[in-house]
JSON list of C-alpha atoms and ligand atoms in Angstrom, two decimals:
[
{"chain": "A", "resi": 1, "resn": "UNK", "atom": "CA", "xyz": [-71.66, 56.31, -112.81]},
{"chain": "A", "resi": 2, "resn": "UNK", "atom": "CA", "xyz": [-69.96, 52.94, -112.71]},
{"chain": "A", "resi": 3, "resn": "UNK", "atom": "CA", "xyz": [-71.26, 51.78, -116.09]},
{"chain": "A", "resi": 4, "resn": "UNK", "atom": "CA", "xyz": [-69.79, 54.78, -117.96]},
{"chain": "A", "resi": 5, "resn": "UNK", "atom": "CA", "xyz": [-66.75, 55.49, -115.85]},
{"chain": "A", "resi": 6, "resn": "UNK", "atom": "CA", "xyz": [-63.73, 56.52, -117.90]},
{"chain": "A", "resi": 7, "resn": "UNK", "atom": "CA", "xyz": [-60.36, 56.41, -116.22]},
{"chain": "A", "resi": 8, "resn": "UNK", "atom": "CA", "xyz": [-57.71, 58.15, -118.33]},
{"chain": "A", "resi": 9, "resn": "UNK", "atom": "CA", "xyz": [-54.11, 57.25, -117.52]},
{"chain": "A", "resi": 10, "resn": "UNK", "atom": "CA", "xyz": [-51.22, 59.07, -119.12]},
{"chain": "A", "resi": 11, "resn": "UNK", "atom": "CA", "xyz": [-47.51, 59.19, -118.47]},
{"chain": "A", "resi": 12, "resn": "UNK", "atom": "CA", "xyz": [-44.07, 58.50, -119.90]},
{"chain": "A", "resi": 13, "resn": "UNK", "atom": "CA", "xyz": [-42.66, 55.12, -120.94]},
{"chain": "A", "resi": 14, "resn": "UNK", "atom": "CA", "xyz": [-42.12, 52.44, -118.27]},
{"chain": "A", "resi": 15, "resn": "UNK", "atom": "CA", "xyz": [-43.78, 54.43, -115.48]},
{"chain": "A", "resi": 16, "resn": "UNK", "atom": "CA", "xyz": [-46.11, 51.56, -114.58]},
{"chain": "A", "resi": 17, "resn": "UNK", "atom": "CA", "xyz": [-49.24, 52.76, -116.43]},
{"chain": "A", "resi": 18, "resn": "UNK", "atom": "CA", "xyz": [-50.03, 49.40, -117.99]},
{"chain": "A", "resi": 19, "resn": "UNK", "atom": "CA", "xyz": [-49.88, 47.38, -114.78]},
{"chain": "A", "resi": 20, "resn": "UNK", "atom": "CA", "xyz": [-51.99, 49.95, -112.94]},
{"chain": "A", "resi": 21, "resn": "UNK", "atom": "CA", "xyz": [-54.50, 50.22, -115.81]},
{"chain": "A", "resi": 22, "resn": "UNK", "atom": "CA", "xyz": [-55.04, 46.45, -115.91]},
{"chain": "A", "resi": 23, "resn": "UNK", "atom": "CA", "xyz": [-55.59, 46.28, -112.17]},
{"chain": "A", "resi": 24, "resn": "UNK", "atom": "CA", "xyz": [-57.98, 49.22, -112.13]},
{"chain": "A", "resi": 25, "resn": "UNK", "atom": "CA", "xyz": [-59.93, 47.75, -115.05]},
{"chain": "A", "resi": 26, "resn": "UNK", "atom": "CA", "xyz": [-60.30, 44.50, -113.16]},
{"chain": "A", "resi": 27, "resn": "UNK", "atom": "CA", "xyz": [-61.28, 46.29, -109.96]},
{"chain": "A", "resi": 28, "resn": "UNK", "atom": "CA", "xyz": [-63.96, 48.45, -111.58]},
{"chain": "A", "resi": 29, "resn": "UNK", "atom": "CA", "xyz": [-65.11, 45.79, -114.07]},
{"chain": "A", "resi": 30, "resn": "UNK", "atom": "CA", "xyz": [-64.22, 47.98, -117.03]},
{"chain": "A", "resi": 31, "resn": "UNK", "atom": "CA", "xyz": [-62.70, 47.17, -120.43]},
{"chain": "A", "resi": 32, "resn": "UNK", "atom": "CA", "xyz": [-59.05, 48.18, -120.75]},
{"chain": "A", "resi": 33, "resn": "UNK", "atom": "CA", "xyz": [-57.31, 49.62, -123.79]},
{"chain": "A", "resi": 34, "resn": "UNK", "atom": "CA", "xyz": [-53.55, 50.09, -123.90]},
{"chain": "A", "resi": 35, "resn": "UNK", "atom": "CA", "xyz": [-53.55, 52.74, -126.63]},
{"chain": "A", "resi": 36, "resn": "UNK", "atom": "CA", "xyz": [-49.79, 52.44, -127.17]},
{"chain": "A", "resi": 37, "resn": "UNK", "atom": "CA", "xyz": [-50.54, 49.10, -128.81]},
{"chain": "A", "resi": 38, "resn": "UNK", "atom": "CA", "xyz": [-52.42, 50.88, -131.60]},
{"chain": "A", "resi": 39, "resn": "UNK", "atom": "CA", "xyz": [-49.32, 52.93, -132.48]},
{"chain": "A", "resi": 40, "resn": "UNK", "atom": "CA", "xyz": [-47.15, 49.85, -132.06]},
{"chain": "A", "resi": 41, "resn": "UNK", "atom": "CA", "xyz": [-49.36, 47.79, -134.39]},
{"chain": "A", "resi": 42, "resn": "UNK", "atom": "CA", "xyz": [-49.17, 50.51, -137.07]},
{"chain": "A", "resi": 43, "resn": "UNK", "atom": "CA", "xyz": [-45.38, 50.60, -136.70]},
{"chain": "A", "resi": 44, "resn": "UNK", "atom": "CA", "xyz": [-45.08, 46.79, -136.77]},
{"chain": "A", "resi": 45, "resn": "UNK", "atom": "CA", "xyz": [-47.09, 46.55, -139.98]},
{"chain": "A", "resi": 46, "resn": "UNK", "atom": "CA", "xyz": [-44.97, 49.22, -141.65]},
{"chain": "A", "resi": 47, "resn": "UNK", "atom": "CA", "xyz": [-41.76, 47.47, -140.67]},
{"chain": "A", "resi": 48, "resn": "UNK", "atom": "CA", "xyz": [-43.13, 44.16, -141.97]},
{"chain": "A", "resi": 49, "resn": "UNK", "atom": "CA", "xyz": [-43.99, 45.79, -145.27]},
{"chain": "A", "resi": 50, "resn": "UNK", "atom": "CA", "xyz": [-40.61, 47.49, -145.59]},
{"chain": "A", "resi": 51, "resn": "UNK", "atom": "CA", "xyz": [-42.24, 50.94, -145.33]},
{"chain": "A", "resi": 52, "resn": "UNK", "atom": "CA", "xyz": [-40.55, 53.92, -143.65]},
{"chain": "A", "resi": 53, "resn": "UNK", "atom": "CA", "xyz": [-42.27, 54.72, -140.31]},
{"chain": "A", "resi": 54, "resn": "UNK", "atom": "CA", "xyz": [-41.29, 58.37, -140.82]},
{"chain": "A", "resi": 55, "resn": "UNK", "atom": "CA", "xyz": [-43.38, 58.51, -144.03]},
{"chain": "A", "resi": 56, "resn": "UNK", "atom": "CA", "xyz": [-46.50, 60.31, -142.78]},
{"chain": "A", "resi": 57, "resn": "UNK", "atom": "CA", "xyz": [-48.78, 59.47, -145.70]},
{"chain": "A", "resi": 58, "resn": "UNK", "atom": "CA", "xyz": [-47.88, 55.77, -145.56]},
{"chain": "A", "resi": 59, "resn": "UNK", "atom": "CA", "xyz": [-48.32, 55.77, -141.78]},
{"chain": "A", "resi": 60, "resn": "UNK", "atom": "CA", "xyz": [-51.76, 57.33, -142.08]},
{"chain": "A", "resi": 61, "resn": "UNK", "atom": "CA", "xyz": [-52.83, 54.76, -144.69]},
{"chain": "A", "resi": 62, "resn": "UNK", "atom": "CA", "xyz": [-51.61, 51.97, -142.39]},
{"chain": "A", "resi": 63, "resn": "UNK", "atom": "CA", "xyz": [-53.45, 53.46, -139.40]},
{"chain": "A", "resi": 64, "resn": "UNK", "atom": "CA", "xyz": [-56.68, 53.76, -141.39]},
{"chain": "A", "resi": 65, "resn": "UNK", "atom": "CA", "xyz": [-56.45, 50.13, -142.47]},
{"chain": "A", "resi": 66, "resn": "UNK", "atom": "CA", "xyz": [-55.53, 48.84, -139.00]},
{"chain": "A", "resi": 67, "resn": "UNK", "atom": "CA", "xyz": [-57.46, 45.84, -137.74]},
{"chain": "A", "resi": 68, "resn": "UNK", "atom": "CA", "xyz": [-57.69, 46.20, -133.93]},
{"chain": "A", "resi": 69, "resn": "UNK", "atom": "CA", "xyz": [-56.92, 42.47, -133.71]},
{"chain": "A", "resi": 70, "resn": "UNK", "atom": "CA", "xyz": [-53.37, 43.38, -134.77]},
{"chain": "A", "resi": 71, "resn": "UNK", "atom": "CA", "xyz": [-52.83, 44.86, -131.31]},
{"chain": "A", "resi": 72, "resn": "UNK", "atom": "CA", "xyz": [-52.82, 41.27, -130.02]},
{"chain": "A", "resi": 73, "resn": "UNK", "atom": "CA", "xyz": [-49.67, 40.33, -131.92]},
{"chain": "A", "resi": 74, "resn": "UNK", "atom": "CA", "xyz": [-46.88, 39.17, -129.64]},
{"chain": "A", "resi": 75, "resn": "UNK", "atom": "CA", "xyz": [-44.09, 41.01, -131.45]},
{"chain": "A", "resi": 76, "resn": "UNK", "atom": "CA", "xyz": [-45.10, 44.58, -130.62]},
{"chain": "A", "resi": 77, "resn": "UNK", "atom": "CA", "xyz": [-42.73, 45.19, -127.70]},
{"chain": "A", "resi": 78, "resn": "UNK", "atom": "CA", "xyz": [-39.33, 45.00, -129.34]},
{"chain": "A", "resi": 79, "resn": "UNK", "atom": "CA", "xyz": [-36.80, 47.86, -129.30]},
{"chain": "A", "resi": 80, "resn": "UNK", "atom": "CA", "xyz": [-37.27, 48.20, -133.09]},
{"chain": "A", "resi": 81, "resn": "UNK", "atom": "CA", "xyz": [-41.01, 48.72, -132.65]},
{"chain": "A", "resi": 82, "resn": "UNK", "atom": "CA", "xyz": [-40.39, 51.12, -129.72]},
{"chain": "A", "resi": 83, "resn": "UNK", "atom": "CA", "xyz": [-38.54, 53.45, -132.07]},
{"chain": "A", "resi": 84, "resn": "UNK", "atom": "CA", "xyz": [-40.89, 53.10, -135.02]},
{"chain": "A", "resi": 85, "resn": "UNK", "atom": "CA", "xyz": [-44.02, 53.57, -132.86]},
{"chain": "A", "resi": 86, "resn": "UNK", "atom": "CA", "xyz": [-42.68, 56.83, -131.47]},
{"chain": "A", "resi": 87, "resn": "UNK", "atom": "CA", "xyz": [-42.17, 58.04, -135.06]},
{"chain": "A", "resi": 88, "resn": "UNK", "atom": "CA", "xyz": [-45.65, 57.10, -136.29]},
{"chain": "A", "resi": 89, "resn": "UNK", "atom": "CA", "xyz": [-47.19, 58.57, -133.11]},
{"chain": "A", "resi": 90, "resn": "UNK", "atom": "CA", "xyz": [-45.65, 61.95, -133.97]},
{"chain": "A", "resi": 91, "resn": "UNK", "atom": "CA", "xyz": [-47.65, 62.06, -137.22]},
{"chain": "A", "resi": 92, "resn": "UNK", "atom": "CA", "xyz": [-50.87, 64.08, -136.71]},
{"chain": "A", "resi": 93, "resn": "UNK", "atom": "CA", "xyz": [-52.68, 62.13, -139.45]},
{"chain": "A", "resi": 94, "resn": "UNK", "atom": "CA", "xyz": [-51.99, 58.88, -137.63]},
{"chain": "A", "resi": 95, "resn": "UNK", "atom": "CA", "xyz": [-53.31, 60.33, -134.36]},
{"chain": "A", "resi": 96, "resn": "UNK", "atom": "CA", "xyz": [-56.45, 61.55, -136.16]},
{"chain": "A", "resi": 97, "resn": "UNK", "atom": "CA", "xyz": [-56.97, 58.16, -137.79]},
{"chain": "A", "resi": 98, "resn": "UNK", "atom": "CA", "xyz": [-56.84, 56.36, -134.42]},
{"chain": "A", "resi": 99, "resn": "UNK", "atom": "CA", "xyz": [-59.00, 58.83, -132.50]},
{"chain": "A", "resi": 100, "resn": "UNK", "atom": "CA", "xyz": [-62.45, 57.50, -133.40]},
{"chain": "A", "resi": 101, "resn": "UNK", "atom": "CA", "xyz": [-61.55, 53.93, -132.47]},
{"chain": "A", "resi": 102, "resn": "UNK", "atom": "CA", "xyz": [-60.32, 55.06, -129.05]},
{"chain": "A", "resi": 103, "resn": "UNK", "atom": "CA", "xyz": [-63.47, 57.07, -128.36]},
{"chain": "A", "resi": 104, "resn": "UNK", "atom": "CA", "xyz": [-65.78, 54.30, -129.52]},
{"chain": "A", "resi": 105, "resn": "UNK", "atom": "CA", "xyz": [-63.96, 51.79, -127.36]},
{"chain": "A", "resi": 106, "resn": "UNK", "atom": "CA", "xyz": [-65.28, 53.48, -124.22]},
{"chain": "A", "resi": 107, "resn": "UNK", "atom": "CA", "xyz": [-68.72, 54.37, -125.57]},
{"chain": "A", "resi": 108, "resn": "UNK", "atom": "CA", "xyz": [-70.68, 51.34, -124.43]},
{"chain": "A", "resi": 109, "resn": "UNK", "atom": "CA", "xyz": [-69.36, 50.52, -120.97]},
{"chain": "A", "resi": 110, "resn": "UNK", "atom": "CA", "xyz": [-66.74, 53.11, -120.11]},
{"chain": "A", "resi": 111, "resn": "UNK", "atom": "CA", "xyz": [-63.09, 52.08, -119.96]},
{"chain": "A", "resi": 112, "resn": "UNK", "atom": "CA", "xyz": [-59.68, 52.35, -118.42]},
{"chain": "A", "resi": 113, "resn": "UNK", "atom": "CA", "xyz": [-57.41, 53.69, -121.16]},
{"chain": "A", "resi": 114, "resn": "UNK", "atom": "CA", "xyz": [-53.70, 54.33, -120.89]},
{"chain": "A", "resi": 115, "resn": "UNK", "atom": "CA", "xyz": [-51.47, 56.32, -123.22]},
{"chain": "A", "resi": 116, "resn": "UNK", "atom": "CA", "xyz": [-50.04, 59.81, -123.61]},
{"chain": "A", "resi": 117, "resn": "UNK", "atom": "CA", "xyz": [-53.01, 62.01, -124.57]},
{"chain": "A", "resi": 118, "resn": "UNK", "atom": "CA", "xyz": [-56.05, 60.26, -123.12]},
{"chain": "A", "resi": 119, "resn": "UNK", "atom": "CA", "xyz": [-56.83, 62.91, -120.51]},
{"chain": "A", "resi": 120, "resn": "UNK", "atom": "CA", "xyz": [-55.84, 65.83, -122.76]},
{"chain": "A", "resi": 121, "resn": "UNK", "atom": "CA", "xyz": [-57.17, 64.92, -126.23]},
{"chain": "A", "resi": 122, "resn": "UNK", "atom": "CA", "xyz": [-59.14, 61.67, -126.36]},
{"chain": "A", "resi": 123, "resn": "UNK", "atom": "CA", "xyz": [-61.27, 62.15, -123.22]},
{"chain": "A", "resi": 124, "resn": "UNK", "atom": "CA", "xyz": [-60.62, 65.67, -121.91]},
{"chain": "A", "resi": 125, "resn": "UNK", "atom": "CA", "xyz": [-63.83, 65.41, -119.85]},
{"chain": "A", "resi": 126, "resn": "UNK", "atom": "CA", "xyz": [-62.98, 62.04, -118.23]},
{"chain": "A", "resi": 127, "resn": "UNK", "atom": "CA", "xyz": [-64.07, 62.18, -114.57]},
{"chain": "A", "resi": 128, "resn": "UNK", "atom": "CA", "xyz": [-60.91, 60.44, -113.41]},
{"chain": "A", "resi": 129, "resn": "UNK", "atom": "CA", "xyz": [-57.49, 61.22, -114.85]},
{"chain": "A", "resi": 130, "resn": "UNK", "atom": "CA", "xyz": [-54.20, 59.93, -113.57]},
{"chain": "A", "resi": 131, "resn": "UNK", "atom": "CA", "xyz": [-50.74, 61.07, -114.59]},
{"chain": "A", "resi": 132, "resn": "UNK", "atom": "CA", "xyz": [-48.41, 58.22, -113.73]},
{"chain": "A", "resi": 133, "resn": "UNK", "atom": "CA", "xyz": [-44.72, 58.94, -113.74]},
{"chain": "A", "resi": 134, "resn": "UNK", "atom": "CA", "xyz": [-41.44, 57.95, -112.09]},
{"chain": "A", "resi": 135, "resn": "UNK", "atom": "CA", "xyz": [-37.88, 59.21, -112.07]},
{"chain": "A", "resi": 136, "resn": "UNK", "atom": "CA", "xyz": [-36.03, 58.43, -115.34]},
{"chain": "A", "resi": 137, "resn": "UNK", "atom": "CA", "xyz": [-33.55, 56.07, -113.60]},
{"chain": "A", "resi": 138, "resn": "UNK", "atom": "CA", "xyz": [-36.40, 54.06, -112.11]},
{"chain": "A", "resi": 139, "resn": "UNK", "atom": "CA", "xyz": [-38.15, 53.80, -115.46]},
{"chain": "A", "resi": 140, "resn": "UNK", "atom": "CA", "xyz": [-34.97, 52.78, -117.26]},
{"chain": "A", "resi": 141, "resn": "UNK", "atom": "CA", "xyz": [-34.26, 50.11, -114.69]},
{"chain": "A", "resi": 142, "resn": "UNK", "atom": "CA", "xyz": [-37.78, 48.75, -114.98]},
{"chain": "A", "resi": 143, "resn": "UNK", "atom": "CA", "xyz": [-37.62, 48.57, -118.77]},
{"chain": "A", "resi": 144, "resn": "UNK", "atom": "CA", "xyz": [-34.18, 46.93, -118.58]},
{"chain": "A", "resi": 145, "resn": "UNK", "atom": "CA", "xyz": [-35.48, 44.24, -116.22]},
{"chain": "A", "resi": 146, "resn": "UNK", "atom": "CA", "xyz": [-38.55, 43.68, -118.33]},
{"chain": "A", "resi": 147, "resn": "UNK", "atom": "CA", "xyz": [-36.42, 43.16, -121.46]},
{"chain": "A", "resi": 148, "resn": "UNK", "atom": "CA", "xyz": [-34.07, 40.84, -119.57]},
{"chain": "A", "resi": 149, "resn": "UNK", "atom": "CA", "xyz": [-37.07, 38.88, -118.28]},
{"chain": "A", "resi": 150, "resn": "UNK", "atom": "CA", "xyz": [-38.18, 38.34, -121.85]},
{"chain": "A", "resi": 151, "resn": "UNK", "atom": "CA", "xyz": [-34.70, 37.24, -122.91]},
{"chain": "A", "resi": 152, "resn": "UNK", "atom": "CA", "xyz": [-34.03, 40.36, -125.01]},
{"chain": "A", "resi": 153, "resn": "UNK", "atom": "CA", "xyz": [-30.38, 41.35, -124.57]},
{"chain": "A", "resi": 154, "resn": "UNK", "atom": "CA", "xyz": [-30.01, 44.99, -123.57]},
{"chain": "A", "resi": 155, "resn": "UNK", "atom": "CA", "xyz": [-27.50, 47.41, -122.13]},
{"chain": "A", "resi": 156, "resn": "UNK", "atom": "CA", "xyz": [-28.82, 49.43, -119.18]},
{"chain": "A", "resi": 157, "resn": "UNK", "atom": "CA", "xyz": [-27.29, 52.72, -120.30]},
{"chain": "A", "resi": 158, "resn": "UNK", "atom": "CA", "xyz": [-28.57, 52.27, -123.84]},
{"chain": "A", "resi": 159, "resn": "UNK", "atom": "CA", "xyz": [-32.06, 51.53, -122.49]},
{"chain": "A", "resi": 160, "resn": "UNK", "atom": "CA", "xyz": [-31.93, 54.74, -120.42]},
{"chain": "A", "resi": 161, "resn": "UNK", "atom": "CA", "xyz": [-30.83, 56.75, -123.46]},
{"chain": "A", "resi": 162, "resn": "UNK", "atom": "CA", "xyz": [-33.57, 55.28, -125.64]},
{"chain": "A", "resi": 163, "resn": "UNK", "atom": "CA", "xyz": [-36.25, 56.00, -123.06]},
{"chain": "A", "resi": 164, "resn": "UNK", "atom": "CA", "xyz": [-35.03, 59.59, -122.74]},
{"chain": "A", "resi": 165, "resn": "UNK", "atom": "CA", "xyz": [-35.08, 59.98, -126.51]},
{"chain": "A", "resi": 166, "resn": "UNK", "atom": "CA", "xyz": [-38.61, 58.57, -126.85]},
{"chain": "A", "resi": 167, "resn": "UNK", "atom": "CA", "xyz": [-39.86, 60.70, -123.95]},
{"chain": "A", "resi": 168, "resn": "UNK", "atom": "CA", "xyz": [-38.48, 63.80, -125.64]},
{"chain": "A", "resi": 169, "resn": "UNK", "atom": "CA", "xyz": [-40.08, 62.82, -128.93]},
{"chain": "A", "resi": 170, "resn": "UNK", "atom": "CA", "xyz": [-43.43, 62.08, -127.27]},
{"chain": "A", "resi": 171, "resn": "UNK", "atom": "CA", "xyz": [-43.38, 65.27, -125.19]},
{"chain": "A", "resi": 172, "resn": "UNK", "atom": "CA", "xyz": [-42.23, 67.69, -127.87]},
{"chain": "A", "resi": 173, "resn": "UNK", "atom": "CA", "xyz": [-44.42, 66.78, -130.83]},
{"chain": "A", "resi": 174, "resn": "UNK", "atom": "CA", "xyz": [-46.95, 69.46, -131.77]},
{"chain": "A", "resi": 175, "resn": "UNK", "atom": "CA", "xyz": [-50.02, 67.21, -131.77]},
{"chain": "A", "resi": 176, "resn": "UNK", "atom": "CA", "xyz": [-51.10, 65.17, -128.74]},
{"chain": "A", "resi": 177, "resn": "UNK", "atom": "CA", "xyz": [-47.83, 65.61, -126.81]},
{"chain": "A", "resi": 178, "resn": "UNK", "atom": "CA", "xyz": [-47.32, 63.86, -123.50]},
{"chain": "A", "resi": 179, "resn": "UNK", "atom": "CA", "xyz": [-48.41, 66.31, -120.85]},
{"chain": "A", "resi": 180, "resn": "UNK", "atom": "CA", "xyz": [-50.25, 66.20, -117.56]},
{"chain": "A", "resi": 181, "resn": "UNK", "atom": "CA", "xyz": [-53.85, 67.43, -117.80]},
{"chain": "A", "resi": 182, "resn": "UNK", "atom": "CA", "xyz": [-54.46, 70.16, -115.22]},
{"chain": "A", "resi": 183, "resn": "UNK", "atom": "CA", "xyz": [-57.02, 68.02, -113.42]},
{"chain": "A", "resi": 184, "resn": "UNK", "atom": "CA", "xyz": [-54.99, 64.80, -113.51]},
{"chain": "A", "resi": 185, "resn": "UNK", "atom": "CA", "xyz": [-54.08, 63.17, -110.21]},
{"chain": "A", "resi": 186, "resn": "UNK", "atom": "CA", "xyz": [-50.32, 62.70, -109.98]},
{"chain": "A", "resi": 187, "resn": "UNK", "atom": "CA", "xyz": [-48.90, 59.32, -109.06]},
{"chain": "A", "resi": 188, "resn": "UNK", "atom": "CA", "xyz": [-45.13, 59.00, -108.77]},
{"chain": "A", "resi": 189, "resn": "UNK", "atom": "CA", "xyz": [-44.31, 55.29, -108.82]},
{"chain": "A", "resi": 190, "resn": "UNK", "atom": "CA", "xyz": [-40.59, 55.69, -108.02]},
{"chain": "A", "resi": 191, "resn": "UNK", "atom": "CA", "xyz": [-39.74, 53.18, -105.30]},
{"chain": "A", "resi": 192, "resn": "UNK", "atom": "CA", "xyz": [-43.29, 51.77, -105.14]},
{"chain": "A", "resi": 193, "resn": "UNK", "atom": "CA", "xyz": [-44.27, 48.21, -106.00]},
{"chain": "A", "resi": 194, "resn": "UNK", "atom": "CA", "xyz": [-47.40, 47.49, -108.07]},
{"chain": "A", "resi": 195, "resn": "UNK", "atom": "CA", "xyz": [-49.55, 46.88, -104.94]},
{"chain": "A", "resi": 196, "resn": "UNK", "atom": "CA", "xyz": [-48.54, 50.22, -103.45]},
{"chain": "A", "resi": 197, "resn": "UNK", "atom": "CA", "xyz": [-49.23, 52.00, -106.73]},
{"chain": "A", "resi": 198, "resn": "UNK", "atom": "CA", "xyz": [-52.65, 50.36, -106.95]},
{"chain": "A", "resi": 199, "resn": "UNK", "atom": "CA", "xyz": [-53.55, 51.30, -103.38]},
{"chain": "A", "resi": 200, "resn": "UNK", "atom": "CA", "xyz": [-52.41, 54.90, -103.86]},
{"chain": "A", "resi": 201, "resn": "UNK", "atom": "CA", "xyz": [-54.40, 55.17, -107.09]},
{"chain": "A", "resi": 202, "resn": "UNK", "atom": "CA", "xyz": [-57.56, 53.71, -105.54]},
{"chain": "A", "resi": 203, "resn": "UNK", "atom": "CA", "xyz": [-57.42, 56.18, -102.66]},
{"chain": "A", "resi": 204, "resn": "UNK", "atom": "CA", "xyz": [-57.05, 59.13, -105.00]},
{"chain": "A", "resi": 205, "resn": "UNK", "atom": "CA", "xyz": [-59.77, 57.85, -107.33]},
{"chain": "A", "resi": 206, "resn": "UNK", "atom": "CA", "xyz": [-62.21, 57.28, -104.46]},
{"chain": "A", "resi": 207, "resn": "UNK", "atom": "CA", "xyz": [-61.66, 60.85, -103.28]},
{"chain": "A", "resi": 208, "resn": "UNK", "atom": "CA", "xyz": [-62.14, 62.20, -106.80]},
{"chain": "A", "resi": 209, "resn": "UNK", "atom": "CA", "xyz": [-65.32, 60.18, -107.40]},
{"chain": "A", "resi": 210, "resn": "UNK", "atom": "CA", "xyz": [-66.71, 61.26, -104.01]},
{"chain": "A", "resi": 211, "resn": "UNK", "atom": "CA", "xyz": [-66.08, 64.92, -104.83]},
{"chain": "A", "resi": 212, "resn": "UNK", "atom": "CA", "xyz": [-67.91, 64.50, -108.17]},
{"chain": "A", "resi": 213, "resn": "UNK", "atom": "CA", "xyz": [-70.86, 62.56, -106.80]},
{"chain": "B", "resi": 1, "resn": "DC", "atom": "O1", "xyz": [-46.98, 53.28, -124.15]},
{"chain": "B", "resi": 1, "resn": "DC", "atom": "P1", "xyz": [-46.13, 52.66, -125.26]},
{"chain": "B", "resi": 1, "resn": "DC", "atom": "O2", "xyz": [-44.65, 52.71, -125.00]},
{"chain": "B", "resi": 1, "resn": "DC", "atom": "O3", "xyz": [-46.58, 51.29, -125.63]},
{"chain": "B", "resi": 1, "resn": "DC", "atom": "O4", "xyz": [-46.41, 53.59, -126.54]},
{"chain": "B", "resi": 1, "resn": "DC", "atom": "C1", "xyz": [-45.81, 53.35, -127.77]},
{"chain": "B", "resi": 1, "resn": "DC", "atom": "C2", "xyz": [-45.56, 54.68, -128.48]},
{"chain": "B", "resi": 1, "resn": "DC", "atom": "O5", "xyz": [-46.80, 55.28, -128.83]},
{"chain": "B", "resi": 1, "resn": "DC", "atom": "C3", "xyz": [-44.81, 55.70, -127.64]},
{"chain": "B", "resi": 1, "resn": "DC", "atom": "O6", "xyz": [-43.81, 56.33, -128.43]},
{"chain": "B", "resi": 1, "resn": "DC", "atom": "C4", "xyz": [-45.84, 56.71, -127.26]},
{"chain": "B", "resi": 1, "resn": "DC", "atom": "C5", "xyz": [-46.90, 56.58, -128.32]},
{"chain": "B", "resi": 1, "resn": "DC", "atom": "N1", "xyz": [-48.25, 56.79, -127.78]},
{"chain": "B", "resi": 1, "resn": "DC", "atom": "C6", "xyz": [-48.86, 57.97, -128.07]},
{"chain": "B", "resi": 1, "resn": "DC", "atom": "O7", "xyz": [-48.28, 58.83, -128.71]},
{"chain": "B", "resi": 1, "resn": "DC", "atom": "N2", "xyz": [-50.14, 58.19, -127.63]},
{"chain": "B", "resi": 1, "resn": "DC", "atom": "C7", "xyz": [-50.78, 57.27, -126.91]},
{"chain": "B", "resi": 1, "resn": "DC", "atom": "N3", "xyz": [-52.03, 57.51, -126.51]},
{"chain": "B", "resi": 1, "resn": "DC", "atom": "C8", "xyz": [-50.14, 56.05, -126.60]},
{"chain": "B", "resi": 1, "resn": "DC", "atom": "C9", "xyz": [-48.86, 55.85, -127.04]}
]
């Protein structure tokens, strides 16, 4: 089981998915893919080329030509890319273009993958699914601190508004919307630190794996 374990983690922005995914990947010795980086890399390339991220055909062409190495760029987490990535992620043709890469990523050794539709669309049969969320105020505060820590000036209210807007866009699109899979284990990270989130997740995962064994 361990060699092909797939842990699917979905949830809204700034809920703590990434930190948890990295720790779980390390713990289980699995590769980790932050699938948001794929959408961010498509958006970044379009912005660089002066293309309109809302242009579906151009976004699809960019997604099809994406080199996965582009997800390692260090300029993918800016507010400008946040907005553009949410737009390209709403385009069904972009989602279709990125699907095969995501599935192949886990084919050899399993994976921990985090995003919005991993447990619902990419790996609906994943044995372990987590839906990681937190109250909007907690998520806004976290994102604000993260931006401040990276020296990016931000206004806390504006950050909260942007997160709410992106959440709405991600949850209301017709294809691959953010939603909790019925069999996903719920983890609310409000008021928890990363260690507490990790411990809570491990307990739930152990129980789920035991019930599947
Ligand atoms: O998780 P993130 O903020 O890095 O994601 C960037 C954008 O991509 C965000 O608007 C949600 C979208 N996304 C998606 O639609 N599906 C995924 N599997 C991952 C991210």
